[in-house]
């Protein structure tokens, strides 16, 4: 049953039940299609990072591009810079131009960047510029994906499912890591190297191309349309979503008019305006978002940048077998969010986020001492890391959920972009910091690195206890009232 309240004549005010109509829905084929079409962003990034890491050393071979180790190392840096740029640039456009426009465009940018990377022809100055430019473009596409897609999923997902869906989707990064690991493992061992690395960079685009058409047929976020005064389009799009729910057997009862929101659409916010809103109106939420994003980034660096070294140099694992251990580690990271994600909706955000952060930090500290005491081997070490990141992966995903739902709709994509960029910049410190600690494989230095990773994760859990937002089951408008809201509904601050 459709309900539309419309505008108050002469006031510029829109009164709408669309948020409440979205939140009353139960799961339908539309939600499945949306998750399949949009959730691939994290899978693609997992594929990209894994393939780039596996293929990098191959590019130093004369049979491929014959790059120096420094030139290979710069590839990851350029991709990271592209992600930061893309998040900020496309995040701004997503809030101004709409979610659908951007989640179609950013996928296209990523596809183009990766396809062009495979065409790199050598190690001349021009070829290197071309290689780095294509990696920057691919990174920009993925960075833009995060801002546009997390916004769209949250705004079109009923409140009772929002936590588990966000956490599950974000956790699929590790599904991409598994695909990338298996793909490069087969390619580099079965195909001529100069062809294999090029095919490797096309694995992600092939997957992206498969879901391109599905994205094109998703509706624009009705919430975004309402906030921009496009009532008729918003009504058309919410009817599409409701029609699919009714076709699946749902009976949609009328929504109480007391749940309506009133807004006066305003102009889009730039980043200077955004920073004023974040740190003047939402200072504690901004501290919370930054802390959760930075600390989970440090935890992953503590393990990921030492992973291969520990297996090969300390436990004596053959380099050819190391990817098999990575798959086991990735499985722990993938299974965690998919199996306990619903608890963030049932038990609550604050308890689950703080719990996963604190537990993973404590477990890493315990494992660090066992590692330093020499009582672990390659298998038991991998099992320990898999258990730690069963919880840590859900915690890390909840950081993205948090920054996506605790700020107003008008600045949601830009807020995600800002905190994503902060996390990536701190993450860039990881290779240098942990590279220094590793030295020549000194376990005592690695112990220090692991304890630092554990410590910052525990800090994240403590901050969540005191500053966390109990957003489970709540409409986005109740978690953070729109900046353009004119109703008596209390505006969230702090």
Coordinates of C-alpha atoms in Angstrom, one line a residue:
X1 CA 0.0 0.0 0.0
X2 CA 1.6 3.3 -1.1
X3 CA 1.5 6.4 1.1
X4 CA 2.7 9.9 0.0
X5 CA 2.3 13.0 2.0
X6 CA 3.8 15.6 -0.3
X7 CA 4.8 19.2 0.2
X8 CA 3.3 21.9 2.3
X9 CA 2.2 24.6 -0.2
X10 CA 4.3 27.7 -0.3
X11 CA 6.7 26.6 2.4
X12 CA 9.4 24.6 0.5
X13 CA 8.9 21.9 3.1
X14 CA 8.5 18.2 2.2
X15 CA 6.7 15.9 4.5
X16 CA 7.5 12.2 3.7
X17 CA 6.9 8.7 5.0
X18 CA 9.5 7.2 2.7
X19 CA 12.1 6.4 5.4
X20 CA 9.4 4.6 7.5
X21 CA 8.1 2.8 4.4
X22 CA 11.6 1.5 3.7
X23 CA 12.1 0.4 7.3
X24 CA 8.8 -1.5 7.6
X25 CA 9.8 -3.9 4.8
X26 CA 10.9 -7.5 5.3
X27 CA 13.6 -9.1 3.2
X28 CA 12.6 -9.4 -0.5
X29 CA 14.2 -10.3 -3.8
X30 CA 15.0 -6.6 -4.3
X31 CA 17.3 -6.7 -1.3
X32 CA 19.0 -9.8 -2.5
X33 CA 19.6 -8.2 -5.9
X34 CA 20.9 -5.0 -4.4
X35 CA 23.4 -6.8 -2.2
X36 CA 24.6 -8.9 -5.1
X37 CA 25.0 -5.9 -7.4
X38 CA 26.5 -3.4 -4.9
X39 CA 28.3 -5.7 -2.5
X40 CA 30.9 -6.7 -5.1
X41 CA 32.9 -3.5 -4.3
X42 CA 34.7 -5.1 -1.4
X43 CA 35.2 -8.4 -3.4
X44 CA 36.9 -6.4 -6.2
X45 CA 39.2 -4.6 -3.7
X46 CA 40.2 -7.9 -2.1
X47 CA 41.0 -9.3 -5.6
X48 CA 43.0 -6.2 -6.5
X49 CA 45.1 -6.0 -3.3
X50 CA 45.9 -9.8 -3.4
X51 CA 46.7 -9.9 -7.1
X52 CA 48.9 -6.8 -6.9
X53 CA 50.8 -8.3 -4.0
X54 CA 51.3 -11.7 -5.7
X55 CA 52.1 -10.3 -9.2
X56 CA 54.4 -7.5 -8.0
X57 CA 57.5 -9.6 -7.6
X58 CA 56.8 -11.2 -11.0
X59 CA 57.0 -7.8 -12.7
X60 CA 60.8 -7.6 -11.9
X61 CA 61.4 -10.6 -14.2
X62 CA 62.9 -9.7 -17.6
X63 CA 60.3 -12.0 -19.1
X64 CA 57.6 -9.5 -18.0
X65 CA 58.3 -5.8 -17.5
X66 CA 61.7 -5.9 -15.9
X67 CA 60.9 -3.3 -13.2
X68 CA 63.1 -2.6 -10.2
X69 CA 61.8 -3.4 -6.7
X70 CA 61.4 0.3 -6.1
X71 CA 59.2 0.7 -9.2
X72 CA 57.1 -2.3 -8.1
X73 CA 56.7 -1.0 -4.6
X74 CA 55.4 2.3 -6.0
X75 CA 52.5 0.5 -7.7
X76 CA 50.8 -0.2 -4.3
X77 CA 51.5 3.4 -3.2
X78 CA 49.9 4.8 -6.4
X79 CA 46.9 2.5 -6.0
X80 CA 46.5 3.7 -2.4
X81 CA 46.6 7.3 -3.4
X82 CA 44.0 6.6 -6.1
X83 CA 41.7 5.1 -3.5
X84 CA 42.0 8.2 -1.3
X85 CA 41.4 10.5 -4.2
X86 CA 38.5 8.5 -5.5
X87 CA 36.8 8.3 -2.1
X88 CA 37.0 12.0 -1.6
X89 CA 36.2 13.0 -5.2
X90 CA 33.4 10.5 -5.9
X91 CA 32.1 10.8 -2.3
X92 CA 31.4 14.5 -2.9
X93 CA 29.7 13.7 -6.2
X94 CA 27.6 10.9 -4.6
X95 CA 26.1 13.3 -2.1
X96 CA 25.5 16.0 -4.8
X97 CA 24.5 13.9 -7.8
X98 CA 23.0 10.7 -6.3
X99 CA 24.0 7.2 -5.3
X100 CA 23.0 5.4 -8.5
X101 CA 24.9 7.8 -10.8
X102 CA 28.1 7.2 -8.9
X103 CA 27.9 3.4 -8.2
X104 CA 27.6 3.0 -12.0
X105 CA 30.3 5.5 -12.8
X106 CA 32.8 4.2 -10.2
X107 CA 32.5 0.7 -11.5
X108 CA 33.2 1.9 -15.0
X109 CA 36.3 3.8 -13.8
X110 CA 37.6 0.7 -12.0
X111 CA 37.0 -1.5 -15.1
X112 CA 38.8 0.9 -17.4
X113 CA 41.8 1.4 -15.0
X114 CA 42.4 -2.4 -14.7
X115 CA 41.9 -3.2 -18.3
X116 CA 44.4 -0.6 -19.3
X117 CA 46.9 -1.8 -16.7
X118 CA 47.1 -5.1 -18.6
X119 CA 48.2 -3.2 -21.7
X120 CA 51.5 -1.9 -20.1
X121 CA 54.2 -2.6 -22.6
X122 CA 57.6 -2.2 -20.8
X123 CA 59.7 -0.2 -18.3
X124 CA 60.4 3.0 -20.3
X125 CA 59.5 6.3 -18.6
X126 CA 56.4 6.6 -20.8
X127 CA 55.4 3.0 -20.0
X128 CA 55.9 3.5 -16.2
X129 CA 53.8 6.7 -16.3
X130 CA 51.1 4.7 -18.1
X131 CA 51.3 1.9 -15.6
X132 CA 51.0 4.2 -12.6
X133 CA 48.2 6.2 -14.1
X134 CA 46.2 3.1 -14.8
X135 CA 46.7 1.9 -11.2
X136 CA 45.7 5.3 -9.9
X137 CA 42.5 5.2 -12.0
X138 CA 41.7 1.7 -10.8
X139 CA 42.2 2.8 -7.2
X140 CA 40.1 5.9 -7.7
X141 CA 37.2 3.7 -8.9
X142 CA 37.4 1.4 -5.8
X143 CA 37.7 4.3 -3.4
X144 CA 34.6 5.9 -5.0
X145 CA 32.8 2.6 -4.7
X146 CA 33.1 2.6 -0.9
X147 CA 31.5 6.0 -0.5
X148 CA 28.6 5.6 -3.0
X149 CA 27.8 2.0 -2.3
X150 CA 27.8 1.9 1.5
X151 CA 25.5 5.0 1.4
X152 CA 23.1 3.3 -1.1
X153 CA 23.0 0.0 0.9
X154 CA 22.3 1.7 4.2
X155 CA 19.6 4.0 2.8
X156 CA 17.7 1.3 1.0
X157 CA 18.1 -1.4 3.6
X158 CA 15.4 -1.8 6.4
X159 CA 16.8 -0.8 9.8
X160 CA 16.4 -4.3 11.2
X161 CA 18.9 -5.8 8.6
X162 CA 21.3 -2.8 8.2
X163 CA 24.0 -4.0 10.6
X164 CA 24.3 -7.6 9.5
X165 CA 24.2 -6.6 5.8
X166 CA 26.8 -3.9 6.1
X167 CA 29.1 -6.2 8.1
X168 CA 28.6 -9.2 5.8
X169 CA 29.2 -7.1 2.6
X170 CA 32.3 -5.5 4.0
X171 CA 33.6 -8.8 5.1
X172 CA 33.4 -10.2 1.5
X173 CA 36.7 -8.4 0.9
X174 CA 38.2 -11.7 2.0
X175 CA 36.2 -13.6 -0.5
X176 CA 37.9 -11.4 -3.1
X177 CA 41.3 -12.2 -1.5
X178 CA 40.6 -15.9 -1.8
X179 CA 39.6 -15.5 -5.5
X180 CA 42.7 -13.4 -6.1
X181 CA 45.0 -15.9 -4.4
X182 CA 43.7 -18.9 -6.2
X183 CA 43.7 -17.1 -9.5
X184 CA 47.3 -15.9 -9.3
X185 CA 48.4 -19.3 -7.8
X186 CA 47.1 -21.0 -10.9
X187 CA 48.1 -18.4 -13.5
X188 CA 51.7 -18.0 -12.2
X189 CA 52.3 -21.7 -12.2
X190 CA 50.5 -22.7 -15.4
X191 CA 50.7 -19.8 -17.8
X192 CA 53.6 -17.9 -19.4
X193 CA 54.5 -15.1 -17.0
X194 CA 54.2 -12.2 -19.4
X195 CA 50.6 -13.3 -20.2
X196 CA 49.7 -14.5 -16.6
X197 CA 50.2 -11.2 -14.9
X198 CA 48.1 -9.4 -17.5
X199 CA 45.3 -12.0 -17.1
X200 CA 45.6 -11.6 -13.3
X201 CA 44.6 -7.9 -13.6
X202 CA 41.6 -8.8 -15.7
X203 CA 40.0 -11.1 -13.1
X204 CA 38.4 -8.2 -11.2
X205 CA 37.1 -6.5 -14.3
X206 CA 35.5 -9.7 -15.6
X207 CA 33.6 -10.0 -12.3
X208 CA 32.7 -6.3 -12.4
X209 CA 31.4 -6.5 -15.9
X210 CA 29.1 -9.4 -14.9
X211 CA 27.2 -7.2 -12.4
X212 CA 27.3 -4.0 -14.5
X213 CA 23.8 -4.5 -16.0
X214 CA 22.4 -5.4 -12.6
X215 CA 23.5 -2.1 -11.1
X216 CA 22.1 -0.1 -14.0
X217 CA 18.6 -1.4 -13.2
X218 CA 18.7 -0.6 -9.4
X219 CA 16.6 2.4 -8.4
X220 CA 18.1 5.6 -7.0
X221 CA 18.0 5.8 -3.2
X222 CA 14.5 7.2 -2.4
X223 CA 15.9 8.8 0.8
X224 CA 18.5 10.7 -1.3
X225 CA 15.8 11.9 -3.7
X226 CA 13.6 13.2 -1.0
X227 CA 16.4 15.1 0.6
X228 CA 17.0 16.8 -2.8
X229 CA 13.3 17.7 -3.3
X230 CA 12.6 15.1 -6.0
X231 CA 9.4 13.8 -4.5
X232 CA 7.9 12.3 -7.6
X233 CA 11.0 10.3 -8.4
X234 CA 11.3 9.2 -4.8
X235 CA 7.7 8.0 -4.9
X236 CA 8.2 6.1 -8.1
X237 CA 11.4 4.4 -6.7
X238 CA 9.9 3.4 -3.4
X239 CA 6.9 1.9 -5.3
X240 CA 9.3 -0.3 -7.2
X241 CA 10.8 -1.6 -4.0
X242 CA 7.4 -2.1 -2.3
X243 CA 6.0 -3.9 -5.4
X244 CA 8.8 -6.5 -5.3
X245 CA 8.1 -7.0 -1.6
X246 CA 4.3 -7.5 -2.3
X247 CA 5.1 -9.9 -5.2
X248 CA 7.1 -12.0 -2.7
X249 CA 4.0 -12.3 -0.4
X250 CA 4.4 -9.4 2.0
X251 CA 1.4 -7.5 3.1
X252 CA 2.3 -3.8 3.7
X253 CA 0.2 -2.2 6.3
X254 CA -0.2 1.6 6.3
X255 CA 2.6 3.5 8.1
X256 CA 1.6 5.8 11.0
X257 CA 1.8 9.4 9.9
X258 CA 3.6 10.3 13.1
X259 CA 6.7 8.6 11.6
X260 CA 6.9 11.2 8.8
X261 CA 9.9 13.5 8.5
X262 CA 9.7 17.1 7.4
X263 CA 12.6 18.6 5.5
X264 CA 13.6 21.7 3.5
X265 CA 16.0 20.6 0.8
X266 CA 19.2 22.6 0.9
X267 CA 22.3 23.0 -1.2
X268 CA 25.0 20.3 -1.2
X269 CA 27.8 20.5 1.3
X270 CA 31.5 20.9 0.3
X271 CA 34.3 19.5 2.3
X272 CA 34.9 22.7 4.3
X273 CA 31.3 22.7 5.2
X274 CA 31.5 19.0 6.0
X275 CA 34.4 19.4 8.3
X276 CA 32.5 22.1 10.2
X277 CA 29.6 19.8 10.6
X278 CA 31.7 16.8 11.7
X279 CA 33.9 18.5 14.2
X280 CA 31.5 21.2 15.5
X281 CA 28.2 19.4 15.5
X282 CA 29.4 15.8 15.9
X283 CA 32.7 15.9 17.6
X284 CA 32.4 12.7 19.7
X285 CA 31.0 10.8 16.7
X286 CA 33.9 12.0 14.6
X287 CA 36.4 10.9 17.2
X288 CA 34.6 7.5 17.3
X289 CA 34.6 7.0 13.6
X290 CA 38.3 8.0 13.2
X291 CA 39.4 5.8 16.1
X292 CA 37.6 2.7 14.9
X293 CA 38.9 3.1 11.3
X294 CA 42.5 3.8 12.4
X295 CA 42.8 1.1 15.0
X296 CA 41.4 -1.7 12.7
X297 CA 43.9 -0.6 10.0
X298 CA 46.8 -0.9 12.4
X299 CA 45.7 -4.4 13.5
X300 CA 45.6 -5.7 10.0
X301 CA 49.0 -4.1 9.3
X302 CA 50.5 -5.9 12.3
X303 CA 49.7 -9.2 10.7
X304 CA 49.5 -8.7 7.0
X305 CA 52.9 -6.9 6.5
X306 CA 54.7 -9.7 8.4
X307 CA 52.6 -12.6 7.2
X308 CA 54.8 -14.1 4.5
X309 CA 58.0 -13.4 6.5
X310 CA 56.8 -15.3 9.5
X311 CA 55.7 -18.3 7.4
X312 CA 58.8 -18.5 5.2
X313 CA 61.7 -17.2 7.3
X314 CA 60.7 -18.3 10.7
X315 CA 58.6 -21.4 10.2
X316 CA 60.4 -22.5 7.0
X317 CA 57.3 -22.7 4.7
X318 CA 58.1 -22.9 1.0
X319 CA 57.2 -19.7 -0.8
X320 CA 55.1 -21.7 -3.3
X321 CA 53.0 -23.0 -0.4
X322 CA 52.5 -19.7 1.4
X323 CA 49.3 -18.8 -0.5
X324 CA 47.6 -21.9 0.9
X325 CA 48.1 -20.5 4.4
X326 CA 46.8 -17.2 3.2
X327 CA 43.6 -18.9 2.1
X328 CA 43.1 -20.4 5.5
X329 CA 43.7 -16.9 7.1
X330 CA 41.3 -15.3 4.6
X331 CA 38.6 -17.9 5.4
X332 CA 38.6 -16.9 9.0
X333 CA 38.2 -13.3 8.0
X334 CA 35.3 -14.1 5.7
X335 CA 33.4 -16.5 7.9
X336 CA 33.4 -14.1 11.0
X337 CA 31.3 -11.3 9.5
X338 CA 29.0 -13.7 7.7
X339 CA 28.2 -15.8 10.9
X340 CA 28.2 -13.2 13.7
X341 CA 27.1 -10.1 11.7
X342 CA 23.5 -10.6 12.8
X343 CA 24.5 -10.2 16.4
X344 CA 25.3 -6.5 15.8
X345 CA 21.5 -6.1 15.1
X346 CA 20.3 -8.5 17.9
X347 CA 22.8 -7.8 20.8
X348 CA 23.5 -4.3 19.7
X349 CA 26.2 -2.1 18.2
X350 CA 28.0 -1.0 21.3
X351 CA 28.4 -4.4 22.9
X352 CA 29.4 -6.2 19.7
X353 CA 31.8 -3.6 18.3
X354 CA 33.5 -3.1 21.7
X355 CA 33.5 -6.9 22.2
X356 CA 35.1 -7.8 18.8
X357 CA 37.7 -5.1 19.2
X358 CA 38.7 -6.0 22.7
X359 CA 38.6 -9.7 22.1
X360 CA 40.7 -9.6 19.0
X361 CA 43.2 -7.3 20.7
X362 CA 43.6 -9.5 23.8
X363 CA 43.9 -12.7 21.6
X364 CA 46.6 -11.1 19.5
X365 CA 48.6 -10.1 22.6
X366 CA 48.3 -13.7 23.9
X367 CA 49.4 -15.1 20.5
X368 CA 52.3 -12.6 20.3
X369 CA 53.7 -14.0 23.6
X370 CA 53.2 -17.6 22.4
X371 CA 55.0 -16.7 19.1
X372 CA 57.9 -15.1 20.9
X373 CA 58.2 -18.1 23.2
X374 CA 58.6 -20.4 20.2
X375 CA 55.7 -22.7 21.0
X376 CA 53.8 -22.2 17.7
X377 CA 54.4 -23.7 14.3
X378 CA 53.1 -22.6 10.8
X379 CA 49.8 -24.5 11.3
X380 CA 49.1 -23.4 14.8
X381 CA 50.1 -19.9 14.1
X382 CA 47.7 -19.7 11.1
X383 CA 44.9 -21.2 13.2
X384 CA 45.6 -18.6 15.9
X385 CA 45.5 -15.8 13.4
X386 CA 42.3 -17.2 11.8
X387 CA 40.5 -17.2 15.2
X388 CA 41.7 -13.7 16.0
X389 CA 40.5 -12.3 12.7
X390 CA 37.2 -14.3 12.8
X391 CA 36.4 -11.6 15.4
X392 CA 38.6 -8.8 14.1
X393 CA 37.2 -8.9 10.6
X394 CA 33.6 -8.4 12.0
X395 CA 35.0 -5.6 14.1
X396 CA 36.8 -3.9 11.2
X397 CA 33.6 -4.2 9.1
X398 CA 31.6 -2.6 11.9
X399 CA 33.9 0.5 11.7
X400 CA 32.7 1.1 8.1
X401 CA 29.1 0.4 9.3
X402 CA 29.6 3.0 12.1
X403 CA 30.8 5.9 9.9
X404 CA 28.1 5.1 7.3
X405 CA 25.1 5.3 9.7
X406 CA 26.0 7.9 12.4
X407 CA 26.1 11.0 10.2
X408 CA 23.2 12.8 8.4
X409 CA 22.2 11.7 4.9
X410 CA 23.2 14.9 3.2
X411 CA 26.9 14.3 4.1
X412 CA 26.9 10.5 4.4
X413 CA 29.0 9.6 1.4
X414 CA 31.5 12.4 2.1
X415 CA 31.8 11.3 5.7
X416 CA 32.5 7.8 4.7
X417 CA 35.1 9.1 2.2
X418 CA 36.8 11.2 4.9
X419 CA 37.2 8.4 7.4
X420 CA 38.1 5.9 4.7
X421 CA 40.9 8.3 3.6
X422 CA 42.1 8.8 7.2
X423 CA 42.3 5.0 7.6
X424 CA 44.2 4.5 4.3
X425 CA 46.7 7.2 5.2
X426 CA 47.4 5.7 8.6
X427 CA 47.5 2.3 6.9
X428 CA 50.2 3.6 4.6
X429 CA 52.4 3.9 7.7
X430 CA 52.2 0.2 8.2
X431 CA 54.8 -1.0 5.6
X432 CA 57.4 1.4 6.9
X433 CA 56.8 0.9 10.6
X434 CA 56.5 -2.9 10.5
X435 CA 59.3 -3.2 8.0
X436 CA 61.6 -1.5 10.5
X437 CA 60.4 -3.8 13.3
X438 CA 60.9 -6.9 11.2
X439 CA 64.6 -6.2 10.6
X440 CA 66.2 -9.6 9.9
X441 CA 63.3 -11.6 11.3
X442 CA 64.0 -10.7 15.0
X443 CA 61.1 -12.2 16.9
X444 CA 61.5 -9.8 19.7
X445 CA 60.8 -6.9 17.4
X446 CA 57.9 -8.7 15.9
X447 CA 56.5 -9.2 19.4
X448 CA 56.6 -5.4 19.9
X449 CA 54.8 -4.9 16.6
X450 CA 52.1 -7.4 17.5
X451 CA 51.6 -5.9 20.9
X452 CA 51.2 -2.4 19.4
X453 CA 48.6 -3.8 17.0
X454 CA 46.8 -5.4 19.9
X455 CA 47.1 -2.3 22.0
X456 CA 45.5 0.1 19.5
X457 CA 42.7 -2.4 18.9
X458 CA 41.9 -2.5 22.6
X459 CA 41.9 1.4 22.5
X460 CA 39.3 1.2 19.8
X461 CA 37.1 -1.1 21.9
X462 CA 37.4 1.2 24.9
X463 CA 36.4 4.3 22.8
X464 CA 33.4 2.4 21.5
X465 CA 32.3 1.6 25.1
X466 CA 32.2 5.3 25.9
X467 CA 31.3 7.0 22.6
X468 CA 29.4 4.2 20.7
X469 CA 26.0 4.8 19.2
X470 CA 23.2 2.4 19.9
X471 CA 21.9 2.4 16.3
X472 CA 20.6 -1.2 16.1
X473 CA 17.0 -1.4 14.8
X474 CA 16.7 2.4 14.5
X475 CA 15.8 4.4 11.4
X476 CA 18.8 6.3 9.9
X477 CA 16.8 9.5 10.6
X478 CA 16.6 8.6 14.3
X479 CA 20.3 7.8 14.5
X480 CA 21.3 11.1 12.8
X481 CA 18.5 13.6 11.9
X482 CA 18.9 15.1 8.4
X483 CA 20.6 18.5 8.4
X484 CA 17.6 19.8 6.5
X485 CA 15.0 18.4 9.0
X486 CA 12.4 20.9 10.3
X487 CA 10.4 18.5 12.5
X488 CA 10.4 18.3 16.3
X489 CA 12.2 15.1 16.1
X490 CA 15.3 15.5 18.3
X491 CA 18.5 16.0 16.4
X492 CA 21.4 13.7 17.3
X493 CA 24.6 15.6 18.4
X494 CA 27.9 14.8 19.9

